[in-house]
mmCIF file of N, CA and C and ligand atoms in Angstrom:
data_model
loop_
_atom_site.group_PDB
_atom_site.id
_atom_site.type_symbol
_atom_site.label_atom_id
_atom_site.label_comp_id
_atom_site.label_asym_id
_atom_site.label_seq_id
_atom_site.Cartn_x
_atom_site.Cartn_y
_atom_site.Cartn_z
ATOM 1 N N MET A 1 106.675 105.777 98.723
ATOM 2 C CA MET A 1 106.775 106.185 100.118
ATOM 3 C C MET A 1 107.514 105.497 101.400
ATOM 4 N N THR A 2 108.047 105.942 102.083
ATOM 5 C CA THR A 2 108.856 105.237 102.968
ATOM 6 C C THR A 2 108.580 105.938 104.583
ATOM 7 N N VAL A 3 109.033 105.595 105.375
ATOM 8 C CA VAL A 3 108.367 105.414 107.073
ATOM 9 C C VAL A 3 109.206 106.995 107.198
ATOM 10 N N GLU A 4 110.221 107.651 106.393
ATOM 11 C CA GLU A 4 110.953 109.038 106.443
ATOM 12 C C GLU A 4 110.084 109.878 105.697
ATOM 13 N N ASP A 5 108.669 109.348 105.413
ATOM 14 C CA ASP A 5 108.021 110.447 104.513
ATOM 15 C C ASP A 5 106.778 110.950 105.567
ATOM 16 N N VAL A 6 106.768 110.025 106.683
ATOM 17 C CA VAL A 6 105.568 110.112 107.697
ATOM 18 C C VAL A 6 106.271 111.612 108.875
ATOM 19 N N ARG A 7 105.558 112.388 109.005
ATOM 20 C CA ARG A 7 106.085 113.332 109.712
ATOM 21 C C ARG A 7 104.871 114.017 110.815
ATOM 22 N N ILE A 8 105.191 114.347 111.988
ATOM 23 C CA ILE A 8 104.900 115.139 113.184
ATOM 24 C C ILE A 8 104.573 116.361 112.719
ATOM 25 N N ILE A 9 103.467 117.094 112.950
ATOM 26 C CA ILE A 9 103.506 118.484 112.389
ATOM 27 C C ILE A 9 102.920 119.092 113.631
ATOM 28 N N GLU A 10 103.645 120.070 114.213
ATOM 29 C CA GLU A 10 103.138 120.854 115.497
ATOM 30 C C GLU A 10 101.960 121.721 115.158
ATOM 31 N N LEU A 11 100.941 121.638 115.796
ATOM 32 C CA LEU A 11 99.765 122.704 115.400
ATOM 33 C C LEU A 11 99.802 123.710 116.338
ATOM 34 N N PRO A 12 99.287 124.653 115.596
ATOM 35 C CA PRO A 12 98.990 126.018 116.746
ATOM 36 C C PRO A 12 98.608 125.900 117.920
ATOM 37 N N LYS A 13 99.045 126.355 118.796
ATOM 38 C CA LYS A 13 98.555 126.170 120.397
ATOM 39 C C LYS A 13 98.642 127.716 120.957
ATOM 40 N N PHE A 14 97.205 128.299 121.577
ATOM 41 C CA PHE A 14 96.889 129.251 122.121
ATOM 42 C C PHE A 14 96.784 128.973 123.399
ATOM 43 N N ALA A 15 97.848 129.026 124.356
ATOM 44 C CA ALA A 15 97.894 128.998 125.598
ATOM 45 C C ALA A 15 97.136 130.023 126.448
ATOM 46 N N ASP A 16 95.898 129.734 127.251
ATOM 47 C CA ASP A 16 95.226 130.503 127.927
ATOM 48 C C ASP A 16 94.937 129.924 129.392
ATOM 49 N N PRO A 17 94.817 130.854 130.091
ATOM 50 C CA PRO A 17 94.514 130.296 131.625
ATOM 51 C C PRO A 17 93.190 129.560 131.598
ATOM 52 N N ARG A 18 91.921 130.106 130.662
ATOM 53 C CA ARG A 18 90.856 129.566 130.642
ATOM 54 C C ARG A 18 90.817 128.216 129.734
ATOM 55 N N GLY A 19 91.765 128.028 129.425
ATOM 56 C CA GLY A 19 92.054 126.977 128.633
ATOM 57 C C GLY A 19 92.734 126.734 127.489
ATOM 58 N N ASN A 20 93.276 125.851 126.832
ATOM 59 C CA ASN A 20 93.817 126.093 125.882
ATOM 60 C C ASN A 20 93.528 125.729 124.481
ATOM 61 N N LEU A 21 93.581 126.139 123.244
ATOM 62 C CA LEU A 21 92.687 126.062 122.267
ATOM 63 C C LEU A 21 93.889 125.939 121.289
ATOM 64 N N SER A 22 93.671 124.788 120.283
ATOM 65 C CA SER A 22 94.493 124.506 118.904
ATOM 66 C C SER A 22 93.559 124.230 117.933
ATOM 67 N N PHE A 23 94.040 124.424 116.430
ATOM 68 C CA PHE A 23 93.303 124.068 115.450
ATOM 69 C C PHE A 23 94.079 123.243 114.378
ATOM 70 N N VAL A 24 93.205 123.138 113.493
ATOM 71 C CA VAL A 24 93.942 122.181 112.264
ATOM 72 C C VAL A 24 92.983 123.239 110.783
ATOM 73 N N GLU A 25 94.029 123.395 109.679
ATOM 74 C CA GLU A 25 93.310 123.606 108.612
ATOM 75 C C GLU A 25 93.663 122.798 107.381
ATOM 76 N N GLN A 26 92.648 122.377 106.574
ATOM 77 C CA GLN A 26 93.100 121.704 105.382
ATOM 78 C C GLN A 26 94.083 122.450 104.634
ATOM 79 N N LEU A 27 95.047 122.092 103.584
ATOM 80 C CA LEU A 27 96.083 122.401 102.672
ATOM 81 C C LEU A 27 96.901 123.414 103.349
ATOM 82 N N ASN A 28 96.833 123.329 104.896
ATOM 83 C CA ASN A 28 97.614 124.517 105.551
ATOM 84 C C ASN A 28 98.503 122.986 106.636
ATOM 85 N N HIS A 29 98.136 123.181 107.843
ATOM 86 C CA HIS A 29 98.805 122.292 108.623
ATOM 87 C C HIS A 29 98.687 120.770 108.369
ATOM 88 N N ILE A 30 97.310 120.410 107.898
ATOM 89 C CA ILE A 30 97.003 119.273 107.295
ATOM 90 C C ILE A 30 97.176 119.434 105.718
ATOM 91 N N PRO A 31 98.118 118.314 105.320
ATOM 92 C CA PRO A 31 98.638 118.758 103.578
ATOM 93 C C PRO A 31 97.727 118.134 102.442
ATOM 94 N N PHE A 32 96.365 117.936 102.820
ATOM 95 C CA PHE A 32 95.400 117.729 101.679
ATOM 96 C C PHE A 32 94.055 118.457 102.130
ATOM 97 N N GLU A 33 93.349 118.242 100.936
ATOM 98 C CA GLU A 33 91.913 118.339 101.317
ATOM 99 C C GLU A 33 91.138 117.479 101.964
ATOM 100 N N ILE A 34 90.394 117.783 103.313
ATOM 101 C CA ILE A 34 89.796 116.662 104.173
ATOM 102 C C ILE A 34 88.509 116.259 103.509
ATOM 103 N N LYS A 35 88.672 114.777 103.225
ATOM 104 C CA LYS A 35 87.166 114.473 102.638
ATOM 105 C C LYS A 35 86.357 113.735 103.804
ATOM 106 N N ARG A 36 87.146 113.184 104.734
ATOM 107 C CA ARG A 36 86.469 112.584 105.847
ATOM 108 C C ARG A 36 87.279 112.613 107.223
ATOM 109 N N THR A 37 86.371 112.489 108.277
ATOM 110 C CA THR A 37 86.731 112.626 109.681
ATOM 111 C C THR A 37 86.182 111.481 110.337
ATOM 112 N N TYR A 38 87.106 110.826 110.816
ATOM 113 C CA TYR A 38 86.094 109.769 112.175
ATOM 114 C C TYR A 38 87.285 109.729 113.380
ATOM 115 N N TRP A 39 86.921 109.077 114.245
ATOM 116 C CA TRP A 39 87.553 109.188 115.543
ATOM 117 C C TRP A 39 87.313 107.513 116.365
ATOM 118 N N ILE A 40 88.390 107.208 117.307
ATOM 119 C CA ILE A 40 88.596 106.109 117.856
ATOM 120 C C ILE A 40 88.248 106.446 119.088
ATOM 121 N N TYR A 41 87.429 105.877 120.097
ATOM 122 C CA TYR A 41 87.534 105.923 121.211
ATOM 123 C C TYR A 41 87.117 104.762 122.083
ATOM 124 N N ASP A 42 87.006 104.796 123.337
ATOM 125 C CA ASP A 42 86.411 103.485 124.329
ATOM 126 C C ASP A 42 87.458 102.326 123.943
ATOM 127 N N VAL A 43 88.729 102.423 123.556
ATOM 128 C CA VAL A 43 89.558 101.224 123.322
ATOM 129 C C VAL A 43 89.739 100.531 124.560
ATOM 130 N N PRO A 44 89.255 99.259 124.654
ATOM 131 C CA PRO A 44 89.602 98.448 125.777
ATOM 132 C C PRO A 44 91.156 98.545 125.896
ATOM 133 N N GLY A 45 91.678 98.240 126.959
ATOM 134 C CA GLY A 45 93.015 98.069 127.233
ATOM 135 C C GLY A 45 94.048 97.129 126.344
ATOM 136 N N GLY A 46 94.848 97.136 125.963
ATOM 137 C CA GLY A 46 95.696 95.919 125.187
ATOM 138 C C GLY A 46 95.329 95.719 123.633
ATOM 139 N N GLU A 47 94.213 96.523 123.179
ATOM 140 C CA GLU A 47 93.544 96.381 122.132
ATOM 141 C C GLU A 47 94.517 97.161 120.715
ATOM 142 N N ASN A 48 94.409 96.630 119.727
ATOM 143 C CA ASN A 48 94.925 97.254 118.631
ATOM 144 C C ASN A 48 94.372 97.675 117.573
ATOM 145 N N ARG A 49 94.294 98.547 116.789
ATOM 146 C CA ARG A 49 93.483 99.069 115.499
ATOM 147 C C ARG A 49 94.171 99.396 114.252
ATOM 148 N N GLY A 50 93.505 99.178 113.158
ATOM 149 C CA GLY A 50 93.986 99.609 112.122
ATOM 150 C C GLY A 50 95.460 98.993 111.264
ATOM 151 N N GLY A 51 95.268 97.867 111.446
ATOM 152 C CA GLY A 51 96.669 97.053 110.831
ATOM 153 C C GLY A 51 96.408 96.791 109.528
ATOM 154 N N HIS A 52 96.656 98.063 108.566
ATOM 155 C CA HIS A 52 96.523 97.900 107.106
ATOM 156 C C HIS A 52 97.117 98.971 106.522
ATOM 157 N N ALA A 53 96.815 99.282 105.155
ATOM 158 C CA ALA A 53 97.690 100.248 104.448
ATOM 159 C C ALA A 53 96.380 100.831 103.593
ATOM 160 N N PHE A 54 96.727 101.985 103.247
ATOM 161 C CA PHE A 54 95.914 102.435 101.955
ATOM 162 C C PHE A 54 96.427 102.722 100.661
ATOM 163 N N LYS A 55 95.877 102.630 99.748
ATOM 164 C CA LYS A 55 96.502 102.454 98.137
ATOM 165 C C LYS A 55 96.688 104.242 98.187
ATOM 166 N N GLN A 56 95.451 105.030 98.628
ATOM 167 C CA GLN A 56 95.253 106.075 98.095
ATOM 168 C C GLN A 56 95.245 107.210 99.112
ATOM 169 N N ASN A 57 94.635 106.826 100.457
ATOM 170 C CA ASN A 57 94.037 107.502 101.572
ATOM 171 C C ASN A 57 95.230 108.115 102.107
ATOM 172 N N GLU A 58 95.469 109.581 102.298
ATOM 173 C CA GLU A 58 96.199 109.977 103.073
ATOM 174 C C GLU A 58 95.675 110.577 104.459
ATOM 175 N N GLU A 59 96.731 110.205 105.671
ATOM 176 C CA GLU A 59 95.985 110.491 106.430
ATOM 177 C C GLU A 59 96.627 111.572 107.700
ATOM 178 N N PHE A 60 95.779 112.029 108.644
ATOM 179 C CA PHE A 60 96.307 113.055 109.418
ATOM 180 C C PHE A 60 95.829 112.317 110.768
ATOM 181 N N ILE A 61 96.379 112.224 111.762
ATOM 182 C CA ILE A 61 95.905 111.596 113.100
ATOM 183 C C ILE A 61 96.452 112.675 114.328
ATOM 184 N N VAL A 62 95.491 112.840 115.104
ATOM 185 C CA VAL A 62 95.642 113.681 116.314
ATOM 186 C C VAL A 62 95.371 112.867 117.655
ATOM 187 N N ALA A 63 96.013 112.901 118.643
ATOM 188 C CA ALA A 63 95.557 112.419 119.901
ATOM 189 C C ALA A 63 95.122 113.740 120.856
ATOM 190 N N LEU A 64 93.646 113.548 120.503
ATOM 191 C CA LEU A 64 92.880 114.529 121.061
ATOM 192 C C LEU A 64 92.866 114.660 122.530
ATOM 193 N N SER A 65 92.947 113.395 123.125
ATOM 194 C CA SER A 65 93.204 113.112 124.425
ATOM 195 C C SER A 65 94.026 111.749 125.004
ATOM 196 N N GLY A 66 94.416 111.760 125.815
ATOM 197 C CA GLY A 66 95.158 110.529 126.247
ATOM 198 C C GLY A 66 96.477 110.349 125.345
ATOM 199 N N ALA A 67 96.892 109.134 124.937
ATOM 200 C CA ALA A 67 98.042 108.682 124.349
ATOM 201 C C ALA A 67 97.830 107.556 123.527
ATOM 202 N N PHE A 68 98.705 107.080 122.447
ATOM 203 C CA PHE A 68 98.534 106.232 121.773
ATOM 204 C C PHE A 68 99.746 106.173 120.464
ATOM 205 N N ASP A 69 100.529 104.848 120.551
ATOM 206 C CA ASP A 69 101.473 104.894 119.390
ATOM 207 C C ASP A 69 100.675 104.449 118.116
ATOM 208 N N VAL A 70 101.197 104.923 117.156
ATOM 209 C CA VAL A 70 100.890 104.585 115.644
ATOM 210 C C VAL A 70 102.472 104.071 114.953
ATOM 211 N N ILE A 71 102.319 102.776 114.600
ATOM 212 C CA ILE A 71 103.588 102.320 114.423
ATOM 213 C C ILE A 71 103.470 102.169 112.293
ATOM 214 N N VAL A 72 104.223 102.873 111.826
ATOM 215 C CA VAL A 72 104.282 102.681 110.273
ATOM 216 C C VAL A 72 105.348 102.036 110.006
ATOM 217 N N ASP A 73 105.119 101.458 108.930
ATOM 218 C CA ASP A 73 106.188 100.239 108.323
ATOM 219 C C ASP A 73 106.047 100.175 106.812
ATOM 220 N N ASP A 74 107.129 100.441 105.943
ATOM 221 C CA ASP A 74 107.074 100.557 104.606
ATOM 222 C C ASP A 74 107.661 99.128 104.024
ATOM 223 N N GLY A 75 107.594 98.193 104.541
ATOM 224 C CA GLY A 75 108.085 96.919 104.226
ATOM 225 C C GLY A 75 109.283 96.581 104.465
ATOM 226 N N ASP A 76 110.046 97.761 104.815
ATOM 227 C CA ASP A 76 111.552 97.509 105.196
ATOM 228 C C ASP A 76 111.662 97.877 106.505
ATOM 229 N N LYS A 77 111.401 99.278 106.573
ATOM 230 C CA LYS A 77 111.907 99.782 108.035
ATOM 231 C C LYS A 77 110.069 99.992 108.611
ATOM 232 N N LYS A 78 110.509 100.164 109.892
ATOM 233 C CA LYS A 78 109.253 100.501 111.011
ATOM 234 C C LYS A 78 109.777 101.328 111.759
ATOM 235 N N LYS A 79 108.937 102.216 112.122
ATOM 236 C CA LYS A 79 108.821 103.715 113.174
ATOM 237 C C LYS A 79 107.669 103.760 113.799
ATOM 238 N N THR A 80 108.002 103.959 115.076
ATOM 239 C CA THR A 80 106.861 104.292 115.887
ATOM 240 C C THR A 80 106.772 105.811 116.654
ATOM 241 N N PHE A 81 105.725 106.337 116.047
ATOM 242 C CA PHE A 81 105.131 107.503 116.668
ATOM 243 C C PHE A 81 104.457 107.398 118.033
ATOM 244 N N THR A 82 104.791 107.937 119.236
ATOM 245 C CA THR A 82 103.752 108.491 120.088
ATOM 246 C C THR A 82 103.278 109.536 119.910
ATOM 247 N N LEU A 83 101.786 109.337 120.263
ATOM 248 C CA LEU A 83 100.864 110.743 120.199
ATOM 249 C C LEU A 83 100.376 110.701 121.663
ATOM 250 N N ASN A 84 100.582 112.092 122.363
ATOM 251 C CA ASN A 84 100.339 112.358 123.528
ATOM 252 C C ASN A 84 100.035 114.028 124.108
ATOM 253 N N ARG A 85 99.805 114.333 122.894
ATOM 254 C CA ARG A 85 99.534 115.784 123.061
ATOM 255 C C ARG A 85 98.864 116.497 121.921
ATOM 256 N N SER A 86 97.656 116.988 122.594
ATOM 257 C CA SER A 86 96.606 117.501 121.163
ATOM 258 C C SER A 86 97.033 118.487 120.404
ATOM 259 N N TYR A 87 98.162 118.894 120.428
ATOM 260 C CA TYR A 87 98.774 120.003 119.503
ATOM 261 C C TYR A 87 99.551 119.583 118.829
ATOM 262 N N TYR A 88 99.938 118.138 118.609
ATOM 263 C CA TYR A 88 100.836 117.231 117.304
ATOM 264 C C TYR A 88 99.742 116.338 116.392
ATOM 265 N N GLY A 89 100.162 116.694 115.160
ATOM 266 C CA GLY A 89 99.550 115.579 114.297
ATOM 267 C C GLY A 89 100.459 114.910 113.547
ATOM 268 N N LEU A 90 100.209 113.549 113.203
ATOM 269 C CA LEU A 90 100.752 112.541 112.383
ATOM 270 C C LEU A 90 100.210 112.778 110.861
ATOM 271 N N PHE A 91 101.102 113.163 109.941
ATOM 272 C CA PHE A 91 100.823 112.904 108.526
ATOM 273 C C PHE A 91 101.139 111.543 107.960
ATOM 274 N N ILE A 92 100.510 110.893 107.463
ATOM 275 C CA ILE A 92 100.977 109.504 106.945
ATOM 276 C C ILE A 92 100.788 109.463 105.708
ATOM 277 N N PRO A 93 101.363 109.456 104.750
ATOM 278 C CA PRO A 93 101.255 109.446 103.088
ATOM 279 C C PRO A 93 100.788 107.981 102.939
ATOM 280 N N ALA A 94 100.020 107.884 101.930
ATOM 281 C CA ALA A 94 99.586 106.741 101.336
ATOM 282 C C ALA A 94 100.515 105.806 100.972
ATOM 283 N N GLY A 95 100.318 104.411 100.878
ATOM 284 C CA GLY A 95 101.110 103.486 100.858
ATOM 285 C C GLY A 95 101.978 102.648 101.683
ATOM 286 N N LEU A 96 101.547 103.077 102.995
ATOM 287 C CA LEU A 96 102.237 102.717 104.112
ATOM 288 C C LEU A 96 101.551 101.736 105.171
ATOM 289 N N TRP A 97 101.888 101.050 105.519
ATOM 290 C CA TRP A 97 101.301 99.959 106.409
ATOM 291 C C TRP A 97 101.200 100.510 108.178
ATOM 292 N N ARG A 98 99.926 100.727 108.616
ATOM 293 C CA ARG A 98 99.920 101.127 110.081
ATOM 294 C C ARG A 98 99.347 100.455 111.147
ATOM 295 N N THR A 99 99.736 100.748 112.085
ATOM 296 C CA THR A 99 98.764 99.905 113.409
ATOM 297 C C THR A 99 98.875 100.854 114.255
ATOM 298 N N MET A 100 97.743 100.803 115.246
ATOM 299 C CA MET A 100 97.772 101.587 116.234
ATOM 300 C C MET A 100 97.651 100.800 117.515
ATOM 301 N N SER A 101 98.341 101.225 118.590
ATOM 302 C CA SER A 101 98.414 100.307 119.804
ATOM 303 C C SER A 101 98.782 101.419 121.083
ATOM 304 N N ASN A 102 98.622 100.587 122.302
ATOM 305 C CA ASN A 102 98.806 101.018 123.348
ATOM 306 C C ASN A 102 98.064 102.331 123.736
ATOM 307 N N PHE A 103 96.720 102.400 123.835
ATOM 308 C CA PHE A 103 96.105 103.057 123.863
ATOM 309 C C PHE A 103 95.897 103.513 125.288
ATOM 310 N N SER A 104 95.895 104.746 125.686
ATOM 311 C CA SER A 104 95.704 104.997 127.512
ATOM 312 C C SER A 104 94.300 104.992 127.538
ATOM 313 N N THR A 105 94.008 104.932 128.798
ATOM 314 C CA THR A 105 92.284 104.744 129.122
ATOM 315 C C THR A 105 91.771 105.957 128.823
ATOM 316 N N ASN A 106 90.639 106.240 128.078
ATOM 317 C CA ASN A 106 89.933 107.642 127.688
ATOM 318 C C ASN A 106 90.675 108.374 126.480
ATOM 319 N N SER A 107 91.612 107.948 125.853
ATOM 320 C CA SER A 107 92.301 108.300 124.647
ATOM 321 C C SER A 107 90.990 108.255 123.635
ATOM 322 N N LEU A 108 91.624 109.543 122.704
ATOM 323 C CA LEU A 108 90.689 109.826 121.683
ATOM 324 C C LEU A 108 91.382 110.093 120.671
ATOM 325 N N ALA A 109 91.492 109.165 119.646
ATOM 326 C CA ALA A 109 92.265 109.601 117.913
ATOM 327 C C ALA A 109 91.493 110.118 117.148
ATOM 328 N N LEU A 110 91.563 111.132 116.550
ATOM 329 C CA LEU A 110 90.916 111.836 115.812
ATOM 330 C C LEU A 110 91.610 111.515 114.291
ATOM 331 N N GLU A 111 91.115 111.124 113.389
ATOM 332 C CA GLU A 111 91.963 111.048 112.012
ATOM 333 C C GLU A 111 90.935 111.749 110.961
ATOM 334 N N PHE A 112 91.871 112.675 110.213
ATOM 335 C CA PHE A 112 91.376 112.848 109.122
ATOM 336 C C PHE A 112 91.982 111.997 107.867
ATOM 337 N N GLY A 113 91.516 112.042 106.589
ATOM 338 C CA GLY A 113 91.274 111.494 105.522
ATOM 339 C C GLY A 113 91.341 112.059 104.267
ATOM 340 N N SER A 114 92.298 111.844 103.421
ATOM 341 C CA SER A 114 91.780 112.436 102.281
ATOM 342 C C SER A 114 90.958 112.124 100.854
ATOM 343 N N ILE A 115 90.302 111.009 101.418
ATOM 344 C CA ILE A 115 89.485 110.248 100.564
ATOM 345 C C ILE A 115 88.354 110.008 100.892
ATOM 346 N N PRO A 116 87.053 109.809 100.446
ATOM 347 C CA PRO A 116 85.691 109.129 101.380
ATOM 348 C C PRO A 116 86.241 107.553 101.607
ATOM 349 N N TYR A 117 85.295 107.203 102.829
ATOM 350 C CA TYR A 117 85.652 105.777 102.863
ATOM 351 C C TYR A 117 85.559 104.872 101.828
ATOM 352 N N SER A 118 86.205 104.024 101.517
ATOM 353 C CA SER A 118 86.082 103.056 100.469
ATOM 354 C C SER A 118 87.296 101.742 100.970
ATOM 355 N N ARG A 119 86.299 100.806 100.875
ATOM 356 C CA ARG A 119 87.142 99.430 101.244
ATOM 357 C C ARG A 119 87.875 98.871 100.249
ATOM 358 N N GLU A 120 87.628 99.277 99.038
ATOM 359 C CA GLU A 120 88.737 98.867 97.945
ATOM 360 C C GLU A 120 90.118 99.441 98.291
ATOM 361 N N ASP A 121 90.270 100.470 99.006
ATOM 362 C CA ASP A 121 91.639 101.159 99.073
ATOM 363 C C ASP A 121 92.358 100.620 99.961
ATOM 364 N N TYR A 122 91.533 99.835 101.028
ATOM 365 C CA TYR A 122 92.519 99.120 101.985
ATOM 366 C C TYR A 122 93.089 97.968 101.380
ATOM 367 N N ILE A 123 94.399 97.681 101.915
ATOM 368 C CA ILE A 123 95.342 96.588 101.977
ATOM 369 C C ILE A 123 95.419 95.887 103.128
ATOM 370 N N GLU A 124 94.739 94.737 103.412
ATOM 371 C CA GLU A 124 94.588 94.432 104.617
ATOM 372 C C GLU A 124 95.616 92.932 104.981
ATOM 373 N N ASP A 125 96.207 92.589 103.904
ATOM 374 C CA ASP A 125 97.325 91.428 103.975
ATOM 375 C C ASP A 125 98.319 91.876 104.043
ATOM 376 N N TYR A 126 99.149 91.440 104.890
ATOM 377 C CA TYR A 126 100.543 92.357 105.155
ATOM 378 C C TYR A 126 101.546 91.615 103.993
ATOM 379 N N ASN A 127 101.199 90.513 103.818
ATOM 380 C CA ASN A 127 102.497 89.949 102.632
ATOM 381 C C ASN A 127 101.704 90.049 101.440
ATOM 382 N N GLU A 128 100.654 90.854 101.159
ATOM 383 C CA GLU A 128 100.272 91.195 99.833
ATOM 384 C C GLU A 128 100.703 92.802 99.749
ATOM 385 N N PHE A 129 100.727 93.468 100.779
ATOM 386 C CA PHE A 129 101.313 94.650 100.869
ATOM 387 C C PHE A 129 102.881 94.867 100.576
ATOM 388 N N VAL A 130 103.749 94.041 101.352
ATOM 389 C CA VAL A 130 104.933 93.760 100.974
ATOM 390 C C VAL A 130 105.327 93.691 99.597
ATOM 391 N N LYS A 131 104.190 92.859 98.959
ATOM 392 C CA LYS A 131 104.710 92.285 97.472
ATOM 393 C C LYS A 131 104.138 93.445 96.902
ATOM 394 N N LYS A 132 103.251 94.240 97.428
ATOM 395 C CA LYS A 132 102.743 95.346 95.960
ATOM 396 C C LYS A 132 103.882 96.567 96.537
ATOM 397 N N LYS A 133 104.694 96.487 97.709
ATOM 398 C CA LYS A 133 105.697 97.534 97.650
ATOM 399 C C LYS A 133 106.987 97.572 96.844
ATOM 400 N N LEU A 134 107.288 95.955 96.708
ATOM 401 C CA LEU A 134 108.535 95.372 96.165
ATOM 402 C C LEU A 134 108.575 95.602 94.571
ATOM 403 N N ASP A 135 106.875 95.332 94.300
ATOM 404 C CA ASP A 135 106.855 95.251 92.744
ATOM 405 C C ASP A 135 106.500 96.817 92.268
ATOM 406 N N GLY A 136 106.530 98.093 93.250
ATOM 407 C CA GLY A 136 106.520 99.413 93.114
ATOM 408 C C GLY A 136 105.291 99.811 92.560
ATOM 409 N N LYS A 137 104.251 98.788 93.281
ATOM 410 C CA LYS A 137 102.625 99.113 92.404
ATOM 411 C C LYS A 137 101.701 100.312 93.815
ATOM 412 N N ILE A 138 102.520 100.399 94.906
ATOM 413 C CA ILE A 138 101.978 101.370 96.116
ATOM 414 C C ILE A 138 103.013 102.104 96.128
HETATM 415 P P1 TYD B 201 88.828 99.801 109.796
HETATM 416 O O1 TYD B 201 88.849 100.950 109.035
HETATM 417 O O2 TYD B 201 88.640 98.555 109.358
HETATM 418 O O3 TYD B 201 89.254 100.061 111.316
HETATM 419 P P2 TYD B 201 90.584 99.475 111.812
HETATM 420 O O4 TYD B 201 91.508 99.088 110.876
HETATM 421 O O5 TYD B 201 91.106 100.236 113.098
HETATM 422 O O6 TYD B 201 90.011 97.889 112.594
HETATM 423 O O7 TYD B 201 87.083 100.134 110.674
HETATM 424 C C1 TYD B 201 86.322 99.535 111.317
HETATM 425 C C2 TYD B 201 84.982 99.510 110.804
HETATM 426 O O8 TYD B 201 84.259 100.909 110.714
HETATM 427 C C3 TYD B 201 84.390 98.973 109.070
HETATM 428 O O9 TYD B 201 83.455 98.101 109.480
HETATM 429 C C4 TYD B 201 84.432 100.119 108.297
HETATM 430 C C5 TYD B 201 83.423 100.941 109.492
HETATM 431 N N1 TYD B 201 84.486 102.580 108.646
HETATM 432 C C6 TYD B 201 83.350 103.197 107.990
HETATM 433 O O10 TYD B 201 82.176 103.033 107.800
HETATM 434 N N2 TYD B 201 83.906 104.206 107.416
HETATM 435 C C7 TYD B 201 85.066 105.063 108.077
HETATM 436 O O11 TYD B 201 85.503 106.103 107.552
HETATM 437 C C8 TYD B 201 85.974 104.032 108.817
HETATM 438 C C9 TYD B 201 87.230 104.697 108.985
HETATM 439 C C10 TYD B 201 85.393 102.818 109.095
#
């Protein structure tokens, strides 16, 4: 996988004077079966989250409120995606280093994962990540 495999997916949006509505479905807008959902909130200004890669877990991230950046890195190239609308999702395949930064006040990051929480699935050392990538192990 490379940063070119990361993609922004536009979600359905029902604009309505009473308030807008958007939704996601697994194996449709989200290209995997959802095994886990978590959210990141109350991020103090200037903090970063999620500097790691997953061996197997695929992710789909939505900025339900506010804005933040997701920086993906394949060991060769980096790409920054700014999420600032609740009707866009970012699909990140497994095997990519990703960091989240520039959280706006009161931002809310909703994340869907393709596997249950497993610390064994994390690669938390960047040099180890690059080595595994070069060796074709992820
Ligand atoms: P972590 O993924 O390490 O966050 P970040 O990479 O943004 O720093 O998760 C932080 C803590 O939350 C960690 O101690 C494990 C726990 N956690 C779960 O128990 N289940 C989950 O699904 C997630 C994502 C985290």
